[in-house]
Coordinates of C-alpha atoms in Angstrom, one line a residue:
M1 CA 20.8 23.5 48.8
N2 CA 23.5 21.3 50.3
L3 CA 27.1 21.5 49.2
T4 CA 28.8 18.3 50.3
R5 CA 32.4 17.7 51.0
R6 CA 34.7 16.4 48.3
T7 CA 34.6 12.7 47.8
I8 CA 36.9 10.3 46.0
L9 CA 35.7 7.8 43.4
R10 CA 38.1 5.1 42.6
G11 CA 38.2 3.2 39.3
A12 CA 40.3 0.1 38.8
M13 CA 43.0 0.2 36.2
G14 CA 44.4 -2.7 34.4
G15 CA 47.7 -4.4 35.1
A16 CA 47.6 -6.2 38.4
L17 CA 51.0 -6.9 40.0
T18 CA 51.3 -10.2 41.9
L19 CA 53.7 -10.6 44.8
G20 CA 53.3 -14.1 46.4
A21 CA 49.8 -14.4 47.6
S22 CA 49.1 -10.7 47.4
S23 CA 47.9 -8.7 44.5
L24 CA 48.6 -5.0 44.1
L25 CA 46.0 -3.3 41.9
P26 CA 47.0 0.1 40.6
R27 CA 44.0 2.4 40.7
R28 CA 43.2 5.9 39.5
S29 CA 41.3 8.3 41.7
F30 CA 38.6 10.6 40.4
A31 CA 37.8 13.7 42.5
A32 CA 34.1 14.6 42.6
S33 CA 32.1 17.2 44.4
T34 CA 28.4 16.8 44.9
L35 CA 25.7 19.4 45.2
A36 CA 22.1 18.5 46.2
L37 CA 19.6 20.8 44.6
G38 CA 16.1 20.0 45.8
S39 CA 15.4 16.4 44.6
A40 CA 18.1 16.6 42.0
M41 CA 21.9 15.9 42.3
L42 CA 24.8 17.5 40.6
D43 CA 28.2 15.7 40.5
T44 CA 31.4 17.0 39.0
L45 CA 33.6 14.2 37.5
S46 CA 37.2 14.6 36.6
D47 CA 38.2 14.3 33.0
G48 CA 41.8 14.7 34.1
N49 CA 43.7 17.9 33.6
L50 CA 45.3 20.1 30.9
V51 CA 48.9 21.2 30.7
L52 CA 49.1 24.8 29.4
P53 CA 51.7 27.5 29.0
L54 CA 51.2 30.5 31.4
S55 CA 50.4 32.7 28.4
F56 CA 47.3 30.7 27.8
V57 CA 45.9 32.0 31.1
T58 CA 46.8 35.6 30.3
P59 CA 49.3 37.4 28.2
H60 CA 49.6 40.2 30.8
D61 CA 53.2 41.1 31.8
G62 CA 52.4 41.0 35.5
A63 CA 50.9 37.5 35.4
A64 CA 53.8 35.6 36.9
A65 CA 54.2 38.0 39.8
K66 CA 50.5 38.0 40.5
L67 CA 50.3 34.3 40.4
A68 CA 53.3 34.0 42.8
E69 CA 51.3 36.2 45.2
L70 CA 48.5 33.6 44.9
G71 CA 50.9 30.7 45.5
V72 CA 51.2 29.6 41.8
T73 CA 54.7 29.4 40.3
G74 CA 56.3 28.1 37.2
D75 CA 55.8 28.7 33.5
Q76 CA 52.8 26.4 33.0
V77 CA 49.5 25.6 34.6
E78 CA 47.6 22.3 35.0
P79 CA 44.0 23.2 35.3
P80 CA 41.5 20.4 36.2
C81 CA 38.7 19.5 33.9
N82 CA 35.3 19.1 35.7
V83 CA 32.5 17.6 33.8
T84 CA 29.1 18.2 35.4
L85 CA 26.6 15.4 35.7
Y86 CA 22.9 16.3 36.6
R87 CA 20.4 13.7 37.7
D88 CA 16.8 14.4 38.7
G89 CA 15.3 10.9 38.5
T90 CA 14.0 11.5 35.0
N91 CA 16.9 13.1 33.2
T92 CA 20.6 12.2 33.3
V93 CA 22.5 15.1 31.8
L94 CA 26.1 15.7 31.0
F95 CA 27.3 19.3 30.6
D96 CA 30.2 18.8 28.2
V97 CA 31.9 15.4 27.6
G98 CA 35.6 16.0 28.1
A99 CA 38.5 15.7 25.7
G100 CA 38.5 12.1 24.6
P101 CA 41.8 10.3 23.7
D102 CA 43.0 12.7 21.0
F103 CA 43.8 16.0 22.8
M104 CA 46.2 15.6 25.7
P105 CA 47.4 12.4 27.5
T106 CA 46.5 14.0 30.8
A107 CA 42.8 14.4 29.9
G108 CA 40.1 12.2 28.4
K109 CA 39.3 10.3 31.6
L110 CA 35.5 10.9 31.8
G111 CA 34.6 7.3 30.9
E112 CA 36.6 5.9 33.8
A113 CA 35.0 8.5 36.1
L114 CA 31.5 7.5 35.0
D115 CA 32.4 3.9 35.5
A116 CA 33.6 4.7 39.0
L117 CA 30.2 6.4 39.7
G118 CA 28.3 3.5 38.2
V119 CA 26.8 5.5 35.3
S120 CA 26.9 4.1 31.8
A121 CA 27.0 6.1 28.6
E122 CA 23.7 4.6 27.6
E123 CA 22.0 6.1 30.7
V124 CA 22.8 9.6 29.6
T125 CA 19.6 11.2 28.3
H126 CA 21.0 14.6 27.3
V127 CA 24.4 16.1 26.4
I128 CA 24.5 19.9 26.7
F129 CA 27.6 21.8 25.4
T130 CA 28.9 25.0 26.9
H131 CA 31.1 25.3 23.8
A132 CA 33.1 23.3 21.3
H133 CA 36.7 23.6 22.4
P134 CA 38.5 20.2 22.4
D135 CA 38.4 19.6 26.2
H136 CA 34.6 20.0 26.1
L137 CA 33.6 18.3 22.8
W138 CA 36.1 15.8 21.6
G139 CA 35.0 13.1 24.0
V140 CA 31.6 12.8 22.2
L141 CA 32.6 10.0 19.8
D142 CA 33.8 6.5 20.5
D143 CA 36.9 4.7 19.1
F144 CA 35.0 4.1 15.8
D145 CA 33.9 7.7 15.4
E146 CA 30.3 6.8 16.4
P147 CA 28.3 8.8 19.0
L148 CA 29.3 7.6 22.4
F149 CA 26.1 8.6 24.2
T150 CA 23.8 6.7 22.0
N151 CA 20.5 7.4 23.7
A152 CA 21.2 11.1 24.4
T153 CA 19.8 14.2 22.9
H154 CA 22.7 16.5 22.1
M155 CA 22.3 20.3 22.4
M156 CA 24.4 23.3 21.5
G157 CA 23.9 27.0 21.2
A158 CA 23.0 28.0 17.6
A159 CA 25.7 30.6 17.3
E160 CA 28.4 28.1 18.6
M161 CA 27.2 25.4 16.2
D162 CA 27.2 27.7 13.2
Y163 CA 30.7 29.0 14.0
W164 CA 32.4 25.6 14.2
L165 CA 30.5 24.2 11.2
N166 CA 31.6 27.1 9.0
P167 CA 34.5 25.6 6.9
E168 CA 36.2 29.1 6.9
T169 CA 36.7 29.0 10.7
V170 CA 39.8 26.9 10.3
N171 CA 41.3 29.7 8.2
T172 CA 40.3 32.6 10.5
I173 CA 40.8 31.2 14.0
G174 CA 44.5 31.6 14.1
T175 CA 47.4 29.1 13.7
E176 CA 47.4 28.0 17.3
R177 CA 43.7 27.0 17.2
Q178 CA 43.5 25.5 13.8
S179 CA 43.4 22.0 15.2
F180 CA 40.5 23.1 17.5
A181 CA 38.5 24.1 14.4
A182 CA 39.3 21.0 12.4
G183 CA 38.5 18.7 15.3
A184 CA 35.2 20.4 16.0
L185 CA 34.2 20.4 12.4
R186 CA 34.8 16.7 12.0
R187 CA 32.9 15.8 15.1
L188 CA 30.0 18.2 14.5
E189 CA 29.7 17.0 10.9
I190 CA 29.1 13.5 12.2
L191 CA 26.7 14.6 14.9
K192 CA 24.9 17.6 13.2
D193 CA 21.7 15.7 12.4
Q194 CA 21.5 14.7 16.1
I195 CA 22.2 18.0 17.7
E196 CA 19.4 20.4 18.7
T197 CA 20.4 24.0 18.7
F198 CA 19.0 26.7 21.0
E199 CA 19.1 30.5 21.7
P200 CA 20.1 32.3 24.9
E201 CA 17.4 32.3 27.6
A202 CA 15.9 29.0 26.3
E203 CA 14.7 26.5 28.9
L204 CA 16.3 23.3 27.7
L205 CA 14.8 21.0 30.3
P206 CA 12.6 21.8 33.3
G207 CA 14.8 23.9 35.6
I208 CA 17.7 24.2 33.1
R209 CA 18.0 27.6 31.3
A210 CA 20.7 28.8 28.9
H211 CA 22.5 32.2 29.3
A212 CA 24.7 33.8 26.8
S213 CA 28.3 34.0 28.0
F214 CA 30.0 34.9 24.8
G215 CA 33.7 35.7 24.5
H216 CA 35.6 32.6 25.3
T217 CA 34.1 31.4 22.1
P218 CA 31.6 33.2 19.8
G219 CA 28.6 31.2 21.2
H220 CA 29.7 30.1 24.6
M221 CA 26.8 29.4 27.0
A222 CA 26.4 29.1 30.7
F223 CA 23.5 27.2 32.3
E224 CA 21.4 28.0 35.3
V225 CA 20.1 24.9 37.0
A226 CA 17.2 25.6 39.5
Q227 CA 14.8 23.8 41.7
G228 CA 12.5 26.0 43.8
S229 CA 14.4 29.0 45.2
N230 CA 17.8 27.4 44.8
S231 CA 20.0 27.5 41.7
V232 CA 23.5 26.9 40.6
M233 CA 25.3 28.4 37.5
I234 CA 27.4 26.1 35.3
V235 CA 29.8 28.6 33.8
G236 CA 32.0 26.4 31.6
D237 CA 35.1 28.5 30.6
A238 CA 33.5 31.9 31.0
I239 CA 35.3 32.0 34.3
G240 CA 38.3 30.0 33.3
N241 CA 40.7 29.6 36.2
G242 CA 40.7 29.7 40.0
H243 CA 43.2 32.6 40.5
L244 CA 43.6 35.4 38.0
A245 CA 40.0 35.2 36.8
F246 CA 38.9 36.2 40.3
A247 CA 41.8 38.4 41.6
V248 CA 42.2 40.5 38.4
P249 CA 39.0 39.7 36.4
D250 CA 39.5 42.7 34.1
W251 CA 42.8 41.2 32.8
V252 CA 42.3 39.6 29.4
S253 CA 42.5 35.8 29.2
G254 CA 44.8 34.2 26.6
S255 CA 42.2 31.4 26.2
D256 CA 39.4 33.7 25.2
Q257 CA 38.8 34.0 21.5
D258 CA 37.3 37.5 21.9
A259 CA 39.4 38.8 24.9
E260 CA 37.5 42.0 25.5
M261 CA 34.1 40.3 25.3
G262 CA 35.4 37.6 27.6
V263 CA 36.3 40.3 30.2
A264 CA 32.9 41.8 30.1
T265 CA 31.2 38.4 30.4
R266 CA 33.4 37.4 33.3
L267 CA 32.8 40.7 35.2
S268 CA 29.1 40.4 34.8
L269 CA 29.0 36.8 35.9
L270 CA 31.2 37.4 39.0
S271 CA 29.1 40.3 40.1
M272 CA 25.9 38.4 39.7
L273 CA 27.1 35.3 41.5
A274 CA 28.5 37.3 44.4
E275 CA 25.4 39.5 44.8
R276 CA 23.0 36.6 44.6
K277 CA 25.2 34.2 46.6
M278 CA 24.6 31.7 43.9
A279 CA 26.7 28.5 43.8
M280 CA 28.7 27.9 40.7
I281 CA 30.5 25.2 38.9
G282 CA 33.6 26.0 36.8
Y283 CA 35.1 23.6 34.3
H284 CA 38.7 24.5 35.2
L285 CA 38.2 25.5 38.9
P286 CA 39.8 23.6 41.9
G287 CA 38.1 21.3 44.3
G288 CA 35.8 19.7 41.8
G289 CA 34.8 23.1 40.5
I290 CA 31.8 23.6 42.9
G291 CA 31.9 26.7 45.1
M292 CA 30.9 30.2 45.8
V293 CA 32.1 33.6 44.6
E294 CA 32.9 36.2 47.3
A295 CA 33.8 39.9 46.9
A296 CA 37.3 40.5 48.2
N297 CA 39.5 43.7 48.1
G298 CA 37.8 45.2 45.1
A299 CA 37.9 41.9 43.2
Y300 CA 36.7 38.4 44.0
R301 CA 37.8 35.1 45.3
F302 CA 36.6 31.5 44.7
E303 CA 35.7 29.5 47.7
P304 CA 35.6 25.8 46.7
E305 CA 33.6 23.3 48.6
V306 CA 36.5 21.0 49.6

């Protein structure tokens, strides 16, 4: 297995500025890390970033002080959004699809990142969802509310699908997340006849197996991608940030819908990843999200490949 250094993909933006004979073209950069796994390739593409209050990371009273120790200050965080693209010569698979244009102005950049990489939406053969929060699902439709990845088989864990399709979820999820529920229901109602559901431990494609990682949402899934003796775990939001999730993994996360289950899932994943020395990809982790988990001072740390 080969973890490569971080690369920069550049996609042109509109609005050239002309000065005499020269033309200045504003451009947006898309960070990507690449992991070679046997004959397959995993790339992480930036969908932009979120802007969240600190309480969304954790409601713990000691959060600000602990983050300061880790070099993070201020009352908000701006986690990156790393969409994983897997290509093995036969299948072109997206794990999650980003936020689309309707969630936050800082996110929804996946289309530009794919363009910069030279991959079209029509080339995607499978879309596999870790869960149905806005920054993972809402980019699945185009501007006309039609499926964006027209040739892709869409796949979601059965428990996750059932939860967001339940019309009562919007009434039980809590005021702060009601828009999450309404947005998921609208998109999944459009797509439901095209989505295949699966159970934990199912092999979705050769070398791609689902693992239950419930807590962040009721049916959140992680995915182990393997070729030969090498494997990488795509953890979605089960390990949700690059600081507190590792330094104090037993602290509850404000972003987990079932906080205690989220803690148990996170501790289990971190222990397994460290013991097996397995590479991981985290949706909101730094450096493109690809790296390793290392045990450190009774807890853990994330070592990104940057």
